[in-house]
Amino acid sequence: MNEYPIEIEQFHQTLTSLKGIENVSSGIDSLEEVKEEILSGVEFSHLPIAALLRTNGGFENEMLLQFEFNIDKTQESLISLEFLSWFIRDQSRGGIKLQLRPFALPPQVGENKQLGQTLKFQIDYFIADAPETLEPILDLISKLNKSLSLFIKLYGIPLK
Protein backbone atom coordinates (compact mmCIF):
# COMPACT_ATOMS: atom_id res chain seq x y z
CA MET A 1 0.00 0.00 0.00
CA ASN A 2 1.30 3.44 -0.93
CA GLU A 3 1.86 6.02 1.75
CA TYR A 4 0.67 9.39 0.57
CA PRO A 5 1.18 12.80 2.15
CA ILE A 6 -1.68 13.65 4.52
CA GLU A 7 -3.19 16.22 2.10
CA ILE A 8 -3.37 13.62 -0.68
CA GLU A 9 -4.71 10.97 1.70
CA GLN A 10 -7.43 13.35 2.90
CA PHE A 11 -8.48 14.06 -0.69
CA HIS A 12 -8.58 10.30 -1.36
CA GLN A 13 -10.77 9.86 1.74
CA THR A 14 -13.16 12.59 0.61
CA LEU A 15 -13.52 11.00 -2.82
CA THR A 16 -13.95 7.52 -1.32
CA SER A 17 -16.60 8.82 1.08
CA LEU A 18 -18.93 9.34 -1.89
CA LYS A 19 -21.29 6.44 -2.58
CA GLY A 20 -20.04 4.23 -5.39
CA ILE A 21 -16.51 5.67 -5.59
CA GLU A 22 -13.79 3.06 -5.06
CA ASN A 23 -10.06 2.41 -5.33
CA VAL A 24 -8.75 5.97 -5.31
CA SER A 25 -5.06 6.32 -6.08
CA SER A 26 -2.83 9.08 -7.34
CA GLY A 27 0.50 9.92 -8.87
CA ILE A 28 2.52 12.84 -10.13
CA ASP A 29 4.36 13.20 -13.45
CA SER A 30 6.61 15.84 -14.91
CA LEU A 31 5.23 16.88 -18.29
CA GLU A 32 8.24 18.97 -19.29
CA GLU A 33 9.90 16.21 -21.33
CA VAL A 34 6.65 14.80 -22.76
CA LYS A 35 6.58 15.63 -26.47
CA GLU A 36 3.84 14.96 -29.03
CA GLU A 37 5.81 12.28 -30.91
CA ILE A 38 6.10 9.99 -27.85
CA LEU A 39 2.46 10.12 -26.74
CA SER A 40 1.51 7.02 -28.75
CA GLY A 41 3.70 4.86 -26.49
CA VAL A 42 1.84 2.59 -24.07
CA GLU A 43 3.86 3.95 -21.12
CA PHE A 44 2.15 7.31 -21.66
CA SER A 45 -1.41 5.96 -21.98
CA HIS A 46 -2.40 7.27 -18.52
CA LEU A 47 -1.67 10.85 -19.57
CA PRO A 48 -4.32 13.24 -20.93
CA ILE A 49 -3.24 12.65 -24.53
CA ALA A 50 -5.66 15.00 -26.31
CA ALA A 51 -4.75 17.91 -24.01
CA LEU A 52 -1.05 17.28 -24.57
CA LEU A 53 -1.52 16.96 -28.35
CA ARG A 54 -3.17 20.40 -28.37
CA THR A 55 -0.06 21.91 -26.77
CA ASN A 56 2.51 19.73 -28.61
CA GLY A 57 3.44 18.15 -25.28
CA GLY A 58 4.05 19.44 -21.81
CA PHE A 59 5.25 22.92 -20.94
CA GLU A 60 8.49 23.83 -19.27
CA ASN A 61 8.35 23.11 -15.53
CA GLU A 62 4.81 21.62 -15.76
CA MET A 63 3.60 18.80 -13.52
CA LEU A 64 0.50 16.63 -13.66
CA LEU A 65 -1.06 15.43 -10.44
CA GLN A 66 -3.50 12.67 -11.28
CA PHE A 67 -6.18 11.00 -9.17
CA GLU A 68 -7.74 7.79 -10.44
CA PHE A 69 -10.85 6.00 -9.21
CA ASN A 70 -13.41 3.36 -10.13
CA ILE A 71 -17.15 3.37 -9.73
CA ASP A 72 -19.15 0.37 -8.55
CA LYS A 73 -21.70 0.65 -11.40
CA THR A 74 -24.68 1.46 -9.17
CA GLN A 75 -27.15 4.33 -9.41
CA GLU A 76 -25.38 5.94 -6.45
CA SER A 77 -22.05 5.86 -8.27
CA LEU A 78 -23.60 7.69 -11.23
CA ILE A 79 -24.90 10.39 -8.89
CA SER A 80 -21.43 10.75 -7.34
CA LEU A 81 -19.82 10.80 -10.79
CA GLU A 82 -22.24 13.46 -12.01
CA PHE A 83 -21.53 15.57 -8.93
CA LEU A 84 -17.76 15.20 -9.38
CA SER A 85 -18.11 16.09 -13.07
CA TRP A 86 -19.89 19.31 -12.14
CA PHE A 87 -17.44 20.08 -9.32
CA ILE A 88 -14.35 19.64 -11.53
CA ARG A 89 -15.91 21.73 -14.31
CA ASP A 90 -16.87 24.45 -11.83
CA GLN A 91 -13.34 24.53 -10.41
CA SER A 92 -11.96 24.78 -13.96
CA ARG A 93 -14.27 27.68 -14.69
CA GLY A 94 -12.73 29.33 -11.64
CA GLY A 95 -9.25 29.06 -13.14
CA ILE A 96 -7.95 25.80 -11.69
CA LYS A 97 -6.47 23.61 -14.42
CA LEU A 98 -8.50 20.47 -13.67
CA GLN A 99 -10.30 17.98 -15.84
CA LEU A 100 -12.15 14.72 -15.29
CA ARG A 101 -11.91 12.08 -17.97
CA PRO A 102 -12.63 8.39 -18.48
CA PHE A 103 -9.88 5.84 -19.03
CA ALA A 104 -10.19 2.29 -20.34
CA LEU A 105 -8.00 -0.45 -21.77
CA PRO A 106 -8.62 -2.11 -25.17
CA PRO A 107 -11.81 -4.22 -25.38
CA GLN A 108 -9.79 -7.36 -26.01
CA VAL A 109 -6.13 -8.38 -25.82
CA GLY A 110 -5.54 -11.73 -27.45
CA GLU A 111 -8.18 -14.06 -26.04
CA ASN A 112 -8.65 -11.94 -22.93
CA LYS A 113 -11.84 -9.85 -23.12
CA GLN A 114 -11.53 -6.71 -21.01
CA LEU A 115 -14.61 -4.79 -22.11
CA GLY A 116 -16.71 -3.86 -19.09
CA GLN A 117 -13.83 -4.52 -16.68
CA THR A 118 -11.33 -1.66 -17.04
CA LEU A 119 -13.27 1.61 -16.87
CA LYS A 120 -11.69 4.16 -14.55
CA PHE A 121 -11.90 7.91 -14.15
CA GLN A 122 -9.01 10.29 -13.82
CA ILE A 123 -8.87 13.76 -12.37
CA ASP A 124 -6.00 15.61 -13.99
CA TYR A 125 -4.58 18.61 -12.15
CA PHE A 126 -2.11 20.53 -14.33
CA ILE A 127 0.41 22.54 -12.34
CA ALA A 128 2.31 25.18 -14.31
CA ASP A 129 5.58 26.57 -12.99
CA ALA A 130 5.86 23.66 -10.59
CA PRO A 131 7.62 24.58 -7.36
CA GLU A 132 10.86 22.98 -6.19
CA THR A 133 9.10 21.23 -3.30
CA LEU A 134 5.80 19.42 -2.92
CA GLU A 135 4.54 21.71 -0.15
CA PRO A 136 2.84 24.30 -2.43
CA ILE A 137 1.26 21.46 -4.45
CA LEU A 138 -0.02 19.85 -1.26
CA ASP A 139 -1.49 23.21 -0.24
CA LEU A 140 -3.39 23.29 -3.56
CA ILE A 141 -4.78 19.81 -2.89
CA SER A 142 -5.77 20.80 0.63
CA LYS A 143 -7.72 23.78 -0.76
CA LEU A 144 -9.34 21.57 -3.40
CA ASN A 145 -10.33 19.06 -0.71
CA LYS A 146 -11.84 21.76 1.50
CA SER A 147 -13.87 23.04 -1.44
CA LEU A 148 -15.03 19.53 -2.38
CA SER A 149 -16.00 18.77 1.23
CA LEU A 150 -17.93 22.04 1.46
CA PHE A 151 -19.93 21.35 -1.70
CA ILE A 152 -20.64 17.76 -0.63
CA LYS A 153 -22.23 19.14 2.54
CA LEU A 154 -23.90 22.08 0.81
CA TYR A 155 -25.66 19.89 -1.76
CA GLY A 156 -26.28 16.92 0.53
CA ILE A 157 -24.40 14.48 -1.71
CA PRO A 158 -24.94 10.91 -0.47
CA LEU A 159 -22.05 9.44 1.50
CA LYS A 160 -21.24 5.86 2.45
PDB file of C-alpha atoms in Angstrom:
ATOM      1  CA  MET A   1       0.000   0.000   0.000  1.00  0.00           C
ATOM      2  CA  ASN A   2       1.304   3.444  -0.927  1.00  0.00           C
ATOM      3  CA  GLU A   3       1.862   6.023   1.747  1.00  0.00           C
ATOM      4  CA  TYR A   4       0.667   9.388   0.566  1.00  0.00           C
ATOM      5  CA  PRO A   5       1.184  12.798   2.154  1.00  0.00           C
ATOM      6  CA  ILE A   6      -1.685  13.650   4.516  1.00  0.00           C
ATOM      7  CA  GLU A   7      -3.188  16.215   2.097  1.00  0.00           C
ATOM      8  CA  ILE A   8      -3.369  13.624  -0.676  1.00  0.00           C
ATOM      9  CA  GLU A   9      -4.714  10.968   1.695  1.00  0.00           C
ATOM     10  CA  GLN A  10      -7.427  13.350   2.900  1.00  0.00           C
ATOM     11  CA  PHE A  11      -8.483  14.059  -0.692  1.00  0.00           C
ATOM     12  CA  HIS A  12      -8.583  10.296  -1.356  1.00  0.00           C
ATOM     13  CA  GLN A  13     -10.773   9.856   1.736  1.00  0.00           C
ATOM     14  CA  THR A  14     -13.162  12.595   0.614  1.00  0.00           C
ATOM     15  CA  LEU A  15     -13.516  11.002  -2.821  1.00  0.00           C
ATOM     16  CA  THR A  16     -13.946   7.519  -1.319  1.00  0.00           C
ATOM     17  CA  SER A  17     -16.605   8.821   1.081  1.00  0.00           C
ATOM     18  CA  LEU A  18     -18.929   9.340  -1.894  1.00  0.00           C
ATOM     19  CA  LYS A  19     -21.286   6.437  -2.581  1.00  0.00           C
ATOM     20  CA  GLY A  20     -20.043   4.231  -5.388  1.00  0.00           C
ATOM     21  CA  ILE A  21     -16.513   5.665  -5.593  1.00  0.00           C
ATOM     22  CA  GLU A  22     -13.788   3.060  -5.059  1.00  0.00           C
ATOM     23  CA  ASN A  23     -10.056   2.407  -5.334  1.00  0.00           C
ATOM     24  CA  VAL A  24      -8.752   5.967  -5.309  1.00  0.00           C
ATOM     25  CA  SER A  25      -5.063   6.317  -6.078  1.00  0.00           C
ATOM     26  CA  SER A  26      -2.833   9.078  -7.338  1.00  0.00           C
ATOM     27  CA  GLY A  27       0.502   9.924  -8.867  1.00  0.00           C
ATOM     28  CA  ILE A  28       2.522  12.839 -10.134  1.00  0.00           C
ATOM     29  CA  ASP A  29       4.364  13.201 -13.445  1.00  0.00           C
ATOM     30  CA  SER A  30       6.611  15.838 -14.905  1.00  0.00           C
ATOM     31  CA  LEU A  31       5.227  16.882 -18.287  1.00  0.00           C
ATOM     32  CA  GLU A  32       8.241  18.970 -19.285  1.00  0.00           C
ATOM     33  CA  GLU A  33       9.896  16.209 -21.326  1.00  0.00           C
ATOM     34  CA  VAL A  34       6.651  14.803 -22.763  1.00  0.00           C
ATOM     35  CA  LYS A  35       6.576  15.629 -26.471  1.00  0.00           C
ATOM     36  CA  GLU A  36       3.840  14.961 -29.031  1.00  0.00           C
ATOM     37  CA  GLU A  37       5.808  12.276 -30.910  1.00  0.00           C
ATOM     38  CA  ILE A  38       6.103   9.991 -27.852  1.00  0.00           C
ATOM     39  CA  LEU A  39       2.461  10.118 -26.744  1.00  0.00           C
ATOM     40  CA  SER A  40       1.509   7.018 -28.748  1.00  0.00           C
ATOM     41  CA  GLY A  41       3.702   4.855 -26.491  1.00  0.00           C
ATOM     42  CA  VAL A  42       1.835   2.589 -24.067  1.00  0.00           C
ATOM     43  CA  GLU A  43       3.861   3.950 -21.123  1.00  0.00           C
ATOM     44  CA  PHE A  44       2.153   7.313 -21.655  1.00  0.00           C
ATOM     45  CA  SER A  45      -1.411   5.961 -21.977  1.00  0.00           C
ATOM     46  CA  HIS A  46      -2.397   7.269 -18.516  1.00  0.00           C
ATOM     47  CA  LEU A  47      -1.671  10.851 -19.574  1.00  0.00           C
ATOM     48  CA  PRO A  48      -4.321  13.240 -20.935  1.00  0.00           C
ATOM     49  CA  ILE A  49      -3.242  12.649 -24.530  1.00  0.00           C
ATOM     50  CA  ALA A  50      -5.664  15.003 -26.306  1.00  0.00           C
ATOM     51  CA  ALA A  51      -4.751  17.911 -24.010  1.00  0.00           C
ATOM     52  CA  LEU A  52      -1.046  17.278 -24.575  1.00  0.00           C
ATOM     53  CA  LEU A  53      -1.523  16.963 -28.351  1.00  0.00           C
ATOM     54  CA  ARG A  54      -3.167  20.403 -28.367  1.00  0.00           C
ATOM     55  CA  THR A  55      -0.059  21.911 -26.767  1.00  0.00           C
ATOM     56  CA  ASN A  56       2.508  19.728 -28.607  1.00  0.00           C
ATOM     57  CA  GLY A  57       3.441  18.149 -25.284  1.00  0.00           C
ATOM     58  CA  GLY A  58       4.049  19.440 -21.808  1.00  0.00           C
ATOM     59  CA  PHE A  59       5.249  22.922 -20.942  1.00  0.00           C
ATOM     60  CA  GLU A  60       8.495  23.835 -19.266  1.00  0.00           C
ATOM     61  CA  ASN A  61       8.347  23.110 -15.534  1.00  0.00           C
ATOM     62  CA  GLU A  62       4.812  21.616 -15.759  1.00  0.00           C
ATOM     63  CA  MET A  63       3.604  18.799 -13.518  1.00  0.00           C
ATOM     64  CA  LEU A  64       0.501  16.633 -13.657  1.00  0.00           C
ATOM     65  CA  LEU A  65      -1.059  15.430 -10.444  1.00  0.00           C
ATOM     66  CA  GLN A  66      -3.499  12.668 -11.277  1.00  0.00           C
ATOM     67  CA  PHE A  67      -6.180  11.001  -9.167  1.00  0.00           C
ATOM     68  CA  GLU A  68      -7.739   7.786 -10.443  1.00  0.00           C
ATOM     69  CA  PHE A  69     -10.855   6.002  -9.209  1.00  0.00           C
ATOM     70  CA  ASN A  70     -13.407   3.357 -10.129  1.00  0.00           C
ATOM     71  CA  ILE A  71     -17.149   3.368  -9.726  1.00  0.00           C
ATOM     72  CA  ASP A  72     -19.149   0.373  -8.549  1.00  0.00           C
ATOM     73  CA  LYS A  73     -21.697   0.647 -11.399  1.00  0.00           C
ATOM     74  CA  THR A  74     -24.681   1.461  -9.168  1.00  0.00           C
ATOM     75  CA  GLN A  75     -27.147   4.331  -9.407  1.00  0.00           C
ATOM     76  CA  GLU A  76     -25.377   5.945  -6.454  1.00  0.00           C
ATOM     77  CA  SER A  77     -22.050   5.864  -8.274  1.00  0.00           C
ATOM     78  CA  LEU A  78     -23.604   7.686 -11.228  1.00  0.00           C
ATOM     79  CA  ILE A  79     -24.899  10.389  -8.887  1.00  0.00           C
ATOM     80  CA  SER A  80     -21.426  10.754  -7.344  1.00  0.00           C
ATOM     81  CA  LEU A  81     -19.820  10.797 -10.791  1.00  0.00           C
ATOM     82  CA  GLU A  82     -22.240  13.458 -12.007  1.00  0.00           C
ATOM     83  CA  PHE A  83     -21.532  15.572  -8.926  1.00  0.00           C
ATOM     84  CA  LEU A  84     -17.761  15.198  -9.382  1.00  0.00           C
ATOM     85  CA  SER A  85     -18.109  16.092 -13.067  1.00  0.00           C
ATOM     86  CA  TRP A  86     -19.888  19.306 -12.142  1.00  0.00           C
ATOM     87  CA  PHE A  87     -17.444  20.084  -9.321  1.00  0.00           C
ATOM     88  CA  ILE A  88     -14.353  19.640 -11.528  1.00  0.00           C
ATOM     89  CA  ARG A  89     -15.909  21.733 -14.310  1.00  0.00           C
ATOM     90  CA  ASP A  90     -16.866  24.446 -11.831  1.00  0.00           C
ATOM     91  CA  GLN A  91     -13.345  24.525 -10.410  1.00  0.00           C
ATOM     92  CA  SER A  92     -11.958  24.780 -13.958  1.00  0.00           C
ATOM     93  CA  ARG A  93     -14.268  27.676 -14.693  1.00  0.00           C
ATOM     94  CA  GLY A  94     -12.735  29.326 -11.637  1.00  0.00           C
ATOM     95  CA  GLY A  95      -9.248  29.062 -13.141  1.00  0.00           C
ATOM     96  CA  ILE A  96      -7.948  25.802 -11.687  1.00  0.00           C
ATOM     97  CA  LYS A  97      -6.474  23.607 -14.417  1.00  0.00           C
ATOM     98  CA  LEU A  98      -8.505  20.475 -13.666  1.00  0.00           C
ATOM     99  CA  GLN A  99     -10.301  17.980 -15.836  1.00  0.00           C
ATOM    100  CA  LEU A 100     -12.150  14.718 -15.290  1.00  0.00           C
ATOM    101  CA  ARG A 101     -11.912  12.076 -17.968  1.00  0.00           C
ATOM    102  CA  PRO A 102     -12.627   8.391 -18.480  1.00  0.00           C
ATOM    103  CA  PHE A 103      -9.882   5.841 -19.035  1.00  0.00           C
ATOM    104  CA  ALA A 104     -10.185   2.288 -20.342  1.00  0.00           C
ATOM    105  CA  LEU A 105      -7.999  -0.449 -21.766  1.00  0.00           C
ATOM    106  CA  PRO A 106      -8.616  -2.110 -25.170  1.00  0.00           C
ATOM    107  CA  PRO A 107     -11.811  -4.219 -25.381  1.00  0.00           C
ATOM    108  CA  GLN A 108      -9.785  -7.361 -26.009  1.00  0.00           C
ATOM    109  CA  VAL A 109      -6.132  -8.378 -25.823  1.00  0.00           C
ATOM    110  CA  GLY A 110      -5.538 -11.731 -27.451  1.00  0.00           C
ATOM    111  CA  GLU A 111      -8.179 -14.061 -26.041  1.00  0.00           C
ATOM    112  CA  ASN A 112      -8.654 -11.935 -22.925  1.00  0.00           C
ATOM    113  CA  LYS A 113     -11.840  -9.854 -23.116  1.00  0.00           C
ATOM    114  CA  GLN A 114     -11.532  -6.712 -21.013  1.00  0.00           C
ATOM    115  CA  LEU A 115     -14.613  -4.793 -22.114  1.00  0.00           C
ATOM    116  CA  GLY A 116     -16.711  -3.860 -19.094  1.00  0.00           C
ATOM    117  CA  GLN A 117     -13.827  -4.524 -16.677  1.00  0.00           C
ATOM    118  CA  THR A 118     -11.327  -1.656 -17.037  1.00  0.00           C
ATOM    119  CA  LEU A 119     -13.271   1.611 -16.871  1.00  0.00           C
ATOM    120  CA  LYS A 120     -11.691   4.156 -14.547  1.00  0.00           C
ATOM    121  CA  PHE A 121     -11.899   7.906 -14.154  1.00  0.00           C
ATOM    122  CA  GLN A 122      -9.005  10.285 -13.824  1.00  0.00           C
ATOM    123  CA  ILE A 123      -8.875  13.762 -12.366  1.00  0.00           C
ATOM    124  CA  ASP A 124      -5.998  15.614 -13.995  1.00  0.00           C
ATOM    125  CA  TYR A 125      -4.577  18.611 -12.152  1.00  0.00           C
ATOM    126  CA  PHE A 126      -2.109  20.527 -14.333  1.00  0.00           C
ATOM    127  CA  ILE A 127       0.411  22.539 -12.337  1.00  0.00           C
ATOM    128  CA  ALA A 128       2.307  25.185 -14.312  1.00  0.00           C
ATOM    129  CA  ASP A 129       5.583  26.567 -12.991  1.00  0.00           C
ATOM    130  CA  ALA A 130       5.864  23.661 -10.589  1.00  0.00           C
ATOM    131  CA  PRO A 131       7.617  24.583  -7.364  1.00  0.00           C
ATOM    132  CA  GLU A 132      10.863  22.980  -6.192  1.00  0.00           C
ATOM    133  CA  THR A 133       9.102  21.229  -3.304  1.00  0.00           C
ATOM    134  CA  LEU A 134       5.796  19.423  -2.916  1.00  0.00           C
ATOM    135  CA  GLU A 135       4.539  21.712  -0.146  1.00  0.00           C
ATOM    136  CA  PRO A 136       2.840  24.295  -2.434  1.00  0.00           C
ATOM    137  CA  ILE A 137       1.255  21.463  -4.451  1.00  0.00           C
ATOM    138  CA  LEU A 138      -0.020  19.845  -1.263  1.00  0.00           C
ATOM    139  CA  ASP A 139      -1.486  23.209  -0.243  1.00  0.00           C
ATOM    140  CA  LEU A 140      -3.386  23.291  -3.556  1.00  0.00           C
ATOM    141  CA  ILE A 141      -4.780  19.806  -2.892  1.00  0.00           C
ATOM    142  CA  SER A 142      -5.767  20.800   0.629  1.00  0.00           C
ATOM    143  CA  LYS A 143      -7.720  23.784  -0.756  1.00  0.00           C
ATOM    144  CA  LEU A 144      -9.340  21.567  -3.398  1.00  0.00           C
ATOM    145  CA  ASN A 145     -10.326  19.055  -0.711  1.00  0.00           C
ATOM    146  CA  LYS A 146     -11.844  21.759   1.499  1.00  0.00           C
ATOM    147  CA  SER A 147     -13.870  23.037  -1.442  1.00  0.00           C
ATOM    148  CA  LEU A 148     -15.030  19.526  -2.385  1.00  0.00           C
ATOM    149  CA  SER A 149     -15.999  18.773   1.226  1.00  0.00           C
ATOM    150  CA  LEU A 150     -17.932  22.042   1.462  1.00  0.00           C
ATOM    151  CA  PHE A 151     -19.929  21.346  -1.700  1.00  0.00           C
ATOM    152  CA  ILE A 152     -20.642  17.757  -0.627  1.00  0.00           C
ATOM    153  CA  LYS A 153     -22.235  19.144   2.545  1.00  0.00           C
ATOM    154  CA  LEU A 154     -23.900  22.082   0.815  1.00  0.00           C
ATOM    155  CA  TYR A 155     -25.658  19.891  -1.765  1.00  0.00           C
ATOM    156  CA  GLY A 156     -26.281  16.916   0.525  1.00  0.00           C
ATOM    157  CA  ILE A 157     -24.403  14.484  -1.709  1.00  0.00           C
ATOM    158  CA  PRO A 158     -24.941  10.911  -0.469  1.00  0.00           C
ATOM    159  CA  LEU A 159     -22.049   9.443   1.503  1.00  0.00           C
ATOM    160  CA  LYS A 160     -21.235   5.863   2.450  1.00  0.00           C
TER     161      LYS A 160
END
